[in-house]
Coordinates of C-alpha atoms and ligand atoms in Angstrom, one line a residue:
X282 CA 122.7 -105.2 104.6
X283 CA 124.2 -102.1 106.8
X284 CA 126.1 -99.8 104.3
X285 CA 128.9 -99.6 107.3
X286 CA 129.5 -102.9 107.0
X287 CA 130.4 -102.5 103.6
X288 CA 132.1 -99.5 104.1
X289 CA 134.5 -101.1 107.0
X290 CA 134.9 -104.1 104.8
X291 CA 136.3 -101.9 102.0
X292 CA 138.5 -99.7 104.3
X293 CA 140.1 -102.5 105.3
X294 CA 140.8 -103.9 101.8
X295 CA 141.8 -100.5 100.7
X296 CA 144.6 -100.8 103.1
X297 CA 146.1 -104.2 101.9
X298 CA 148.3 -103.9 98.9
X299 CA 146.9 -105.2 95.7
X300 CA 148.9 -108.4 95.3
X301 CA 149.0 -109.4 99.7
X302 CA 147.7 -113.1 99.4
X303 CA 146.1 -112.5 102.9
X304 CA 143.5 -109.5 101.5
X305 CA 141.9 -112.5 99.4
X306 CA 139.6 -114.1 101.9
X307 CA 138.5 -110.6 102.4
X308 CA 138.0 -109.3 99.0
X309 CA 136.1 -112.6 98.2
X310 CA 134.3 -112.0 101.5
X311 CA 133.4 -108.7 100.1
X312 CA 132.2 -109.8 96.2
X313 CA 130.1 -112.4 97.8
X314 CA 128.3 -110.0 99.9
X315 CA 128.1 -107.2 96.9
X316 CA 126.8 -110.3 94.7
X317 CA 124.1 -110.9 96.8
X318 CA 123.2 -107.5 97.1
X319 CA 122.9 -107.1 93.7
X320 CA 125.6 -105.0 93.1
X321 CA 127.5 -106.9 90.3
X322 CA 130.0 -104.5 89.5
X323 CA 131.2 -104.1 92.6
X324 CA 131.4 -108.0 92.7
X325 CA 133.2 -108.2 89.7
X326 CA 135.4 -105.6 91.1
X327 CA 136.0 -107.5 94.1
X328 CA 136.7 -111.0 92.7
X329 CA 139.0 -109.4 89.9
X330 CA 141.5 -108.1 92.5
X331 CA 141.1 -111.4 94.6
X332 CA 141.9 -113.3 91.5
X333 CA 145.5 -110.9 90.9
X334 CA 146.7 -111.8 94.5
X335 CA 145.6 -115.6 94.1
X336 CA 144.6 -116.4 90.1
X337 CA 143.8 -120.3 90.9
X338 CA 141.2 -119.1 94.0
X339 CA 138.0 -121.4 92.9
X340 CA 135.7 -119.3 95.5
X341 CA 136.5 -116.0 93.6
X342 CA 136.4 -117.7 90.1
X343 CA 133.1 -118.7 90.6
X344 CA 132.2 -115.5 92.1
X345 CA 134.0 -113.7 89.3
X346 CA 132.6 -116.0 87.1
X347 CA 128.8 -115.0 88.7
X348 CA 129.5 -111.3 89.0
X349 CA 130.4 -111.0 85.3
X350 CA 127.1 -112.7 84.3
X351 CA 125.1 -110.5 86.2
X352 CA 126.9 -107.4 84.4
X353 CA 125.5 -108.8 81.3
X354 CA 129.3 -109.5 80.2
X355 CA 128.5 -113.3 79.6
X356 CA 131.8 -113.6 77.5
X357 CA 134.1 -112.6 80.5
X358 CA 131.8 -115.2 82.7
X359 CA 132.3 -118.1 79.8
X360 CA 136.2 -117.0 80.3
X361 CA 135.6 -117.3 84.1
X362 CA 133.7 -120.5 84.3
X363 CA 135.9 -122.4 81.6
X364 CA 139.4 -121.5 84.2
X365 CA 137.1 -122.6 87.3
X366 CA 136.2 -126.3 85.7
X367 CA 139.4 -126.5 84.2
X368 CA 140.8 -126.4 87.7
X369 CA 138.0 -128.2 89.6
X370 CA 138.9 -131.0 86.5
X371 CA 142.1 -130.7 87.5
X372 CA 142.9 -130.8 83.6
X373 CA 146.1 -128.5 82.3
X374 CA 143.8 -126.8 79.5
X375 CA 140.6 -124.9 78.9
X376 CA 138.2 -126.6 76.8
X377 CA 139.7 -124.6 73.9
X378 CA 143.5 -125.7 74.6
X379 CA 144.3 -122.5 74.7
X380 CA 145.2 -121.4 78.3
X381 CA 147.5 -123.0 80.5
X382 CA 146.4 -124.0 83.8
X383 CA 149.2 -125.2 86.2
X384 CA 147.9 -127.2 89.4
X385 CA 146.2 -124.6 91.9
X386 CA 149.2 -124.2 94.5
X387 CA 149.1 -126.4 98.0
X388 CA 147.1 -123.5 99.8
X389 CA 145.8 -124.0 103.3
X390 CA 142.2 -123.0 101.3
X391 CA 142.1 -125.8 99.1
X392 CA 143.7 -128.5 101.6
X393 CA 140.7 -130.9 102.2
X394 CA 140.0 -130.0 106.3
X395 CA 138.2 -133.6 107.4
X396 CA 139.2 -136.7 105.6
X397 CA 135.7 -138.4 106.4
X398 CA 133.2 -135.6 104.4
X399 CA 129.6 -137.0 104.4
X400 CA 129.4 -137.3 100.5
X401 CA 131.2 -140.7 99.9
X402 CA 128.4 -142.6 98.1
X403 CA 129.2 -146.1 98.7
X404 CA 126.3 -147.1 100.8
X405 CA 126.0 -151.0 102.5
X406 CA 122.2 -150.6 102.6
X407 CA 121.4 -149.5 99.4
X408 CA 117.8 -148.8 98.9
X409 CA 116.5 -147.9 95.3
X410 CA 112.5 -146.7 94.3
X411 CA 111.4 -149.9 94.4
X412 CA 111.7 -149.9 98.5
X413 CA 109.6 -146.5 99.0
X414 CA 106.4 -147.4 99.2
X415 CA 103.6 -145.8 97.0
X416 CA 104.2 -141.9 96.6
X417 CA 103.6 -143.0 92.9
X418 CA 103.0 -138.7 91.9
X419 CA 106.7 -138.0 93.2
X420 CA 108.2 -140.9 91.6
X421 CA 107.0 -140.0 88.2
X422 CA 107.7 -136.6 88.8
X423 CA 111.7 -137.9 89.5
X424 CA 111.7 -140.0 87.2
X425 CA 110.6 -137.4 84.2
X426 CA 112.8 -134.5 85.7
X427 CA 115.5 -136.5 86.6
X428 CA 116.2 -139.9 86.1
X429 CA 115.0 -140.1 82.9
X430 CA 117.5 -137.7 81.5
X431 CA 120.3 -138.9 83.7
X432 CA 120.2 -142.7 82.0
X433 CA 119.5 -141.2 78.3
X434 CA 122.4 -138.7 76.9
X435 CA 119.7 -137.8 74.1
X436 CA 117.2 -136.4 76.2
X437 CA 119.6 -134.7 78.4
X438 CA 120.9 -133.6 75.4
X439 CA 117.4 -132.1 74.4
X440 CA 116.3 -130.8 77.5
X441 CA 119.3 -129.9 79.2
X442 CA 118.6 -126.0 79.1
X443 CA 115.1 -126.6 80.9
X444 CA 116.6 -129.3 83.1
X445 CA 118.7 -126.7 84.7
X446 CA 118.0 -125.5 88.1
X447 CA 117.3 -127.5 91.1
X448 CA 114.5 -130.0 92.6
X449 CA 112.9 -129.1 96.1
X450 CA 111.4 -132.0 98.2
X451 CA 109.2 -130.1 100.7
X452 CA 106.8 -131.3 103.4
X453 CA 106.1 -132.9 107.2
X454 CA 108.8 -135.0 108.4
X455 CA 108.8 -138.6 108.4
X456 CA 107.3 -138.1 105.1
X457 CA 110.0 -140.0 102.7
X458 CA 112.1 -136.8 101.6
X459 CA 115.4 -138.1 102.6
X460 CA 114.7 -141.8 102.3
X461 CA 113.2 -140.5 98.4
X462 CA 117.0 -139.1 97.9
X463 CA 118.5 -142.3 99.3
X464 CA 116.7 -144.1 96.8
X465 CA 117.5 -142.1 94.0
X466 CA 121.1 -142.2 94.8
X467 CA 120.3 -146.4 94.9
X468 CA 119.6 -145.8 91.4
X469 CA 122.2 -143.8 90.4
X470 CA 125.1 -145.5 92.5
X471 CA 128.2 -143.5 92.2
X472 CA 127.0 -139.9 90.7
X473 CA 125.0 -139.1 93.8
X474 CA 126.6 -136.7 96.4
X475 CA 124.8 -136.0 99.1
X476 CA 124.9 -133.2 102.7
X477 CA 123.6 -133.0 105.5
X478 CA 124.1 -129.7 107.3
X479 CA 126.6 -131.8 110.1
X480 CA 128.8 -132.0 106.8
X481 CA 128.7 -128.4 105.4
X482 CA 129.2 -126.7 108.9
X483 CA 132.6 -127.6 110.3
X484 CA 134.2 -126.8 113.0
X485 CA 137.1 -124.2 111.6
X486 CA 135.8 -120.5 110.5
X487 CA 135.8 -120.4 106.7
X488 CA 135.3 -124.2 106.1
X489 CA 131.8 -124.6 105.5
X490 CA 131.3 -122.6 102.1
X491 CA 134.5 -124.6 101.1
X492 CA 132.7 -127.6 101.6
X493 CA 129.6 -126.7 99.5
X494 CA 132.5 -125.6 97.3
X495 CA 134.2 -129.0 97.1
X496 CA 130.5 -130.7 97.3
X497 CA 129.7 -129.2 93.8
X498 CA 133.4 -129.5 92.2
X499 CA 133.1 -133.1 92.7
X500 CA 130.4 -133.5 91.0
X501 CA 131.0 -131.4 87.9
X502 CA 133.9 -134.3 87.8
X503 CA 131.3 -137.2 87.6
X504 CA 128.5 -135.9 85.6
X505 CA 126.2 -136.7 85.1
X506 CA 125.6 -136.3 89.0
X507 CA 123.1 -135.2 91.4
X508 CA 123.8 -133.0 94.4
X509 CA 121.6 -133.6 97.1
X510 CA 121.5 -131.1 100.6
X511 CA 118.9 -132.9 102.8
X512 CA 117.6 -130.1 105.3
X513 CA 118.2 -127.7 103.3
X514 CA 116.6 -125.0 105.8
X515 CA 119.5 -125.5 108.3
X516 CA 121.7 -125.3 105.0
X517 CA 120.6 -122.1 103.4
X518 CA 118.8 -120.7 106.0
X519 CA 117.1 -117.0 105.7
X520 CA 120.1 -114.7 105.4
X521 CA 118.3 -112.3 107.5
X522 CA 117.8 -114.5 110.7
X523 CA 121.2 -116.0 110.8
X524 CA 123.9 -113.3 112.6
X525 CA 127.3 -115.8 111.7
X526 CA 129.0 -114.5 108.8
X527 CA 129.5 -118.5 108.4
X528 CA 125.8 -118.9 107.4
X529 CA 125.8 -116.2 105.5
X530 CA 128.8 -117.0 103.5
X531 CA 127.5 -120.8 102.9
X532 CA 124.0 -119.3 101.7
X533 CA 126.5 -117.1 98.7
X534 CA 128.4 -119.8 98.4
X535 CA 125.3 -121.8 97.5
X536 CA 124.2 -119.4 95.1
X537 CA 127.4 -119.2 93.5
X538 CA 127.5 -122.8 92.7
X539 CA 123.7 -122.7 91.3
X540 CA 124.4 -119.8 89.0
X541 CA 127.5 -121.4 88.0
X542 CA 125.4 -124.5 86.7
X543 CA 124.6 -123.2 83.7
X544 CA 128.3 -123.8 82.6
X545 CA 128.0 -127.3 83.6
X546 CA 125.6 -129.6 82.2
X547 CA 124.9 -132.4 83.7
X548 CA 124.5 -131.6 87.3
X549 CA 121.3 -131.7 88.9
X550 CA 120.4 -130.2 92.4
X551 CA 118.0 -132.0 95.0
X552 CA 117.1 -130.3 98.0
X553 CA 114.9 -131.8 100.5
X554 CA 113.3 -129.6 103.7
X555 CA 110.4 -130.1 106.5
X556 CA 110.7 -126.0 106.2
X557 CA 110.6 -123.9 103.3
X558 CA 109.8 -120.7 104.4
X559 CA 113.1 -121.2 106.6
X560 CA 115.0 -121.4 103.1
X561 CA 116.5 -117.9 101.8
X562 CA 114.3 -116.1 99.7
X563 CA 117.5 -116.0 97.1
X564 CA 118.0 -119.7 97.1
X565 CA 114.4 -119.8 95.5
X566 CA 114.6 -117.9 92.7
X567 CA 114.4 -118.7 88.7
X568 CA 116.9 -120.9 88.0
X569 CA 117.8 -122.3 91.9
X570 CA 115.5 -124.3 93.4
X571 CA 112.6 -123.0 91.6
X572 CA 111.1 -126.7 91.0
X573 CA 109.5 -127.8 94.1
X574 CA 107.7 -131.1 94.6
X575 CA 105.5 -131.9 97.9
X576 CA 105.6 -134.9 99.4
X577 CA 102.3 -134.6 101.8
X578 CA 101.9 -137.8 104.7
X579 CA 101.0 -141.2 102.2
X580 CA 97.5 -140.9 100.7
X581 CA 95.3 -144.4 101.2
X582 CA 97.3 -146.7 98.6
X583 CA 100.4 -145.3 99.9
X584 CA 99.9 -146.2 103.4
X585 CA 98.4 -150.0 102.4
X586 CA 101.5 -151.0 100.3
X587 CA 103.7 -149.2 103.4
X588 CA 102.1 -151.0 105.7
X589 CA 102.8 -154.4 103.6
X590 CA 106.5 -153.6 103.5
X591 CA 106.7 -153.6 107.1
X592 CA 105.3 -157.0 107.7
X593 CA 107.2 -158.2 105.6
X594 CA 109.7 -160.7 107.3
X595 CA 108.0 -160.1 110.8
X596 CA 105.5 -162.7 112.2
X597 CA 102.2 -161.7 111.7
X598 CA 98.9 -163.6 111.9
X599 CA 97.2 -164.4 108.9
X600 CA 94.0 -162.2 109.8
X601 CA 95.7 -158.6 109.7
X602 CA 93.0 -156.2 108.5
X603 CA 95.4 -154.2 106.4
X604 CA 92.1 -152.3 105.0
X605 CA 91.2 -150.9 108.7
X606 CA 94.6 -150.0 109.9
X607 CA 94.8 -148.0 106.7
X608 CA 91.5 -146.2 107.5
X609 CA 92.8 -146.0 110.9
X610 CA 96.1 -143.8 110.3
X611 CA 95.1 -141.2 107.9
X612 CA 98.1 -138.3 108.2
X613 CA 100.1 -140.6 109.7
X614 CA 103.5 -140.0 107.9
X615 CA 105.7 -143.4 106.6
X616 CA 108.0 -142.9 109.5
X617 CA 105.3 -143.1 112.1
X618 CA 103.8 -146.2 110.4
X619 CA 107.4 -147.5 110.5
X620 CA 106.8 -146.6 114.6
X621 CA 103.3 -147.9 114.5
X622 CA 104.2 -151.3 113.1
X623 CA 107.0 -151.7 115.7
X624 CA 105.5 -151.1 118.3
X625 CA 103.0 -153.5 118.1
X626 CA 106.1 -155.7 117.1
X627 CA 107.6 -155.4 120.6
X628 CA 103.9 -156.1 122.4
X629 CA 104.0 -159.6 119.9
X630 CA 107.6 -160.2 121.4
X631 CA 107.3 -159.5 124.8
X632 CA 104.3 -161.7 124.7
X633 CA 106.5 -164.7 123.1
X634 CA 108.8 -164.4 125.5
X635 CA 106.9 -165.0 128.2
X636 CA 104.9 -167.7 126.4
X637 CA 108.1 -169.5 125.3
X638 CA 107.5 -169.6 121.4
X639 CA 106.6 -167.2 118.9
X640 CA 103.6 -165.6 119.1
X641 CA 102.3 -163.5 115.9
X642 CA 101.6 -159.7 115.5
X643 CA 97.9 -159.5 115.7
X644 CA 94.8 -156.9 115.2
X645 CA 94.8 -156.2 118.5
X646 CA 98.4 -155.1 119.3
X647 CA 98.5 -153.5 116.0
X648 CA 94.8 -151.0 117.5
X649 CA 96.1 -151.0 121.2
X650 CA 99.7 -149.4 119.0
X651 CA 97.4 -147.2 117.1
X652 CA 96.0 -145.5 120.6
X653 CA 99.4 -144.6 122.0
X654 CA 101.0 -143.7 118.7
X655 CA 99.6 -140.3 117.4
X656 CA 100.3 -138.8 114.2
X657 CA 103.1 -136.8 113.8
X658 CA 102.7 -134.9 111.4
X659 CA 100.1 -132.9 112.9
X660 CA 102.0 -129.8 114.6
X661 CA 104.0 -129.8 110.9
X662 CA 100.3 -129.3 109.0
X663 CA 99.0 -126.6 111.7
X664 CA 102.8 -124.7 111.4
X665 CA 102.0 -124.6 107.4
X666 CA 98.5 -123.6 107.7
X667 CA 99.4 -120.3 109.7
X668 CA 102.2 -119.7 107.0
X669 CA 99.8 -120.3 104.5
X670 CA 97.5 -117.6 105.7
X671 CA 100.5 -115.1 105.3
X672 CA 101.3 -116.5 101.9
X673 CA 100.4 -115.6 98.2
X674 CA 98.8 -118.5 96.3
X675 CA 101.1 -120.6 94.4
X676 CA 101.2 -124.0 92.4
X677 CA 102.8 -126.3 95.4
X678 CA 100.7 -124.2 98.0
X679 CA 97.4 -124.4 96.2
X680 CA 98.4 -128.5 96.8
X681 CA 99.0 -128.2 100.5
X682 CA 95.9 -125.9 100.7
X683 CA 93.5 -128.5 98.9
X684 CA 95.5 -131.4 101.4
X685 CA 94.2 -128.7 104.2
X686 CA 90.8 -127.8 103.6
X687 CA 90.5 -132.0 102.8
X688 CA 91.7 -133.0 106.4
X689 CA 89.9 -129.7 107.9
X690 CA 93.3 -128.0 109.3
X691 CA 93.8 -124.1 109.9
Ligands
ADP211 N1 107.2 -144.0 101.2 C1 107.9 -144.6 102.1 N2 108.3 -145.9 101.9 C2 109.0 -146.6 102.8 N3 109.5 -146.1 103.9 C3 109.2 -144.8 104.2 C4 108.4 -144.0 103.3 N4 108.2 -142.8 103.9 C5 108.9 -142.9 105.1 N5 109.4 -144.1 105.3 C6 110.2 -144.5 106.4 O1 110.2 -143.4 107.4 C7 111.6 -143.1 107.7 C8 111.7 -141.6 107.8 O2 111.6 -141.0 106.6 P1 112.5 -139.8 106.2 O3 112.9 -140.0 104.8 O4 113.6 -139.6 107.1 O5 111.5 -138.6 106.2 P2 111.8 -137.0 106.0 O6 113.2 -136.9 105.4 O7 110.7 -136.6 105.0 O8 111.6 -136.3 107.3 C9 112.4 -143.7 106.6 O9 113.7 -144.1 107.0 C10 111.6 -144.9 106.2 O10 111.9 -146.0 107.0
MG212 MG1 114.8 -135.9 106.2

């Protein structure tokens, strides 16, 4: 970042007086940026004279809480972190009944800004694990990482240091990544609270890191939770490509509320993105979203069960060479086998109606669908193979490279 920025930024906090309630948004502003520079102290410094104009300000708690850690002063952050949750709680006392928290004060910052925020988890079509078809690598890797310590206290209990840190869901689109998430919030019903980037970036300047903010807060209410931000490229994009100080301020946001995590057991992170290398560097390192899982286009078995579950409940003939249509759609992802199976669907229809009666799916609509419905996931695999040559070899890469060289790409 330009020195001058921080320079004019400090100027024009300088000329505020200490305890002016309207030099906070700058002065967090301000620690933010210094935190994600790396300059701690400076951060601390910051956040501390937010917090004596506005001592219930959550954003410069956590920022205060962040700062301190990074200074090595993790008493001061325990301090920090226990006022924050005791607020978030909405409860009148630290943990150790010793400070008294009144209400945070009605200020325009905390107001809620939409009443409809894309979190609410109550979900008419609930889907659960059992609905994604095959994928049977990523479910056990969910299920050991996360959903087996979220139904057993003792293993959370165990594990919960190395459990810290969040999950990244990376690969082509139409792969399963959000539907993955849908299901796991099937499973976990209530504790699952879930973005999209349409419900972090609202329409009022300042609003969006609030709502990452508020995202996280309400979880730390109902742990054990999982967060979930699906596309998390258009999230936490690269600070460095983005010129609105709103995507910047969402991206420290974001890492405040991971650091902050270790304070609050009990809350997991999911991310899911077609594009990693759009993700900030920051977001991806030790103790953020440091786990990544890939979830490549449905290997063989995959695509067989997926193709199963979508004839399911549709007229088909009893001759549907399941076996051939699977050899047929290697690297086709789940969504375009969805598209695949539907549009052989409507030939079967149109051809009933003019018949007059129903008229089954058969091996020929489902080939003459295969000809005009290519495999999407193509341009996704050739993007990733030119990334790859500028990349360093790592665990999840090595995967995609193997998946690669297999299918002859790049
Ligand atoms: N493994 C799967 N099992 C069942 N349906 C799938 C699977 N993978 C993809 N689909 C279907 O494809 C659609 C698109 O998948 P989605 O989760 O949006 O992909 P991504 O988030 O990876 O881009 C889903 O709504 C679902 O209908
Ligand atoms: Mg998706």
């Amino acid at each position: 970042m330009d020195r001058s920025v921080f320079q004019a930024l400090e100027s024009a906090a300088a000329n505020l007086a200490p305890t002016d309630p309207t030099s906070v948004p700058l002065r967090v502003h301000l620690a933010g940026l210094y935190l994600s520079a790396g300059e701690a102290e400076q951060a601390l410094k910051h956040a501390t004279a937010a917090l004596a104009a506005s001592p219930h300000d959550t954003t410069a708690l956590s920022l205060a809480a962040a700062a301190a850690a990074a200074t090595g002063n993790e008493q001061l952050a325990e301090g920090y972190r226990a006022v924050h949750s005791a607020l978030l709680t909405g409860s009148a006392t630290t943990p150790e009944g010793e400070l008294k928290i009144e209400p945070p004060p009605a200020s325009p910052v905390l107001e809620p800004v939409t009443e409809t925020i894309g979190w609410d988890s109550s979900d008419p079509n609930l889907v659960t694990l059992a609905d994604v078809a095959g994928m049977l690598d990523v479910k056990q890797r969910l299920q050991r990482s996360l959903l087996g310590p979220m139904q057993n206290p003792q293993l959370r209990e165990a594990f919960g240091k190395q459990l810290r840190g969040g999950l990244m869901l990376w690969g082509p689109p139409g792969t399963g990544k959000t539907f993955i998430a849908r299901a796991l919030s099937g499973e976990l019903g209530a504790r699952f609270f879930s973005a999209t980037p349409a419900d972090i970036y609202g329409s009022y300047f300042g609003q969006s890191e609030q709502n990452i903010a508020r995202l996280f807060g309400q979880a730390r209410q109902e742990t054990p939770g999982v967060v979930f931000l699906d596309e998390l490229d258009a999230i936490g994009g690269r600070r460095s490509r983005r010129n609105t100080d709103q995507a910047r301020a969402v991206v420290n946001q974001l890492l405040v509320e991971l650091d902050g995590m270790a304070s609050n057991d009990g809350v997991y992170v999911l991310a899911a993105t077609n594009a990693p290398w759009d993700v900030d560097e920051a977001l991806r390192r030790p103790g953020r979203f440091d786990r990544t899982v890939l979830v490549l286009p449905p290997d063989a078995p995959a695509r067989d069960a997926l193709l199963r579950l979508q004839f399911q409940g549709r007229p088909v003939a009893p001759d549907i060479d399941v076996a051939s249509l699977v050899r047929g759609t290697e690297m086709f992802s789940g969504a375009d086998l969805v598209r695949l199976v539907e549009a052989a669907t409507e030939r079967a229809l149109e051809r009933s109606m003019q018949v007059g009666m129903v008229s089954p799916v058969t091996n020929a609509d489902l080939q003459s669908a295969l000809r005009d419905t290519p495999p999407s996931t193509r341009a996704w695999l050739s993007t990733a193979a030119t990334f790859l040559a500028h990349a360093g070899t790592g665990e999840d890469f090595d995967e995609l490279r193997t998946y690669l060289r297999t299918h002859k790409i790049g």
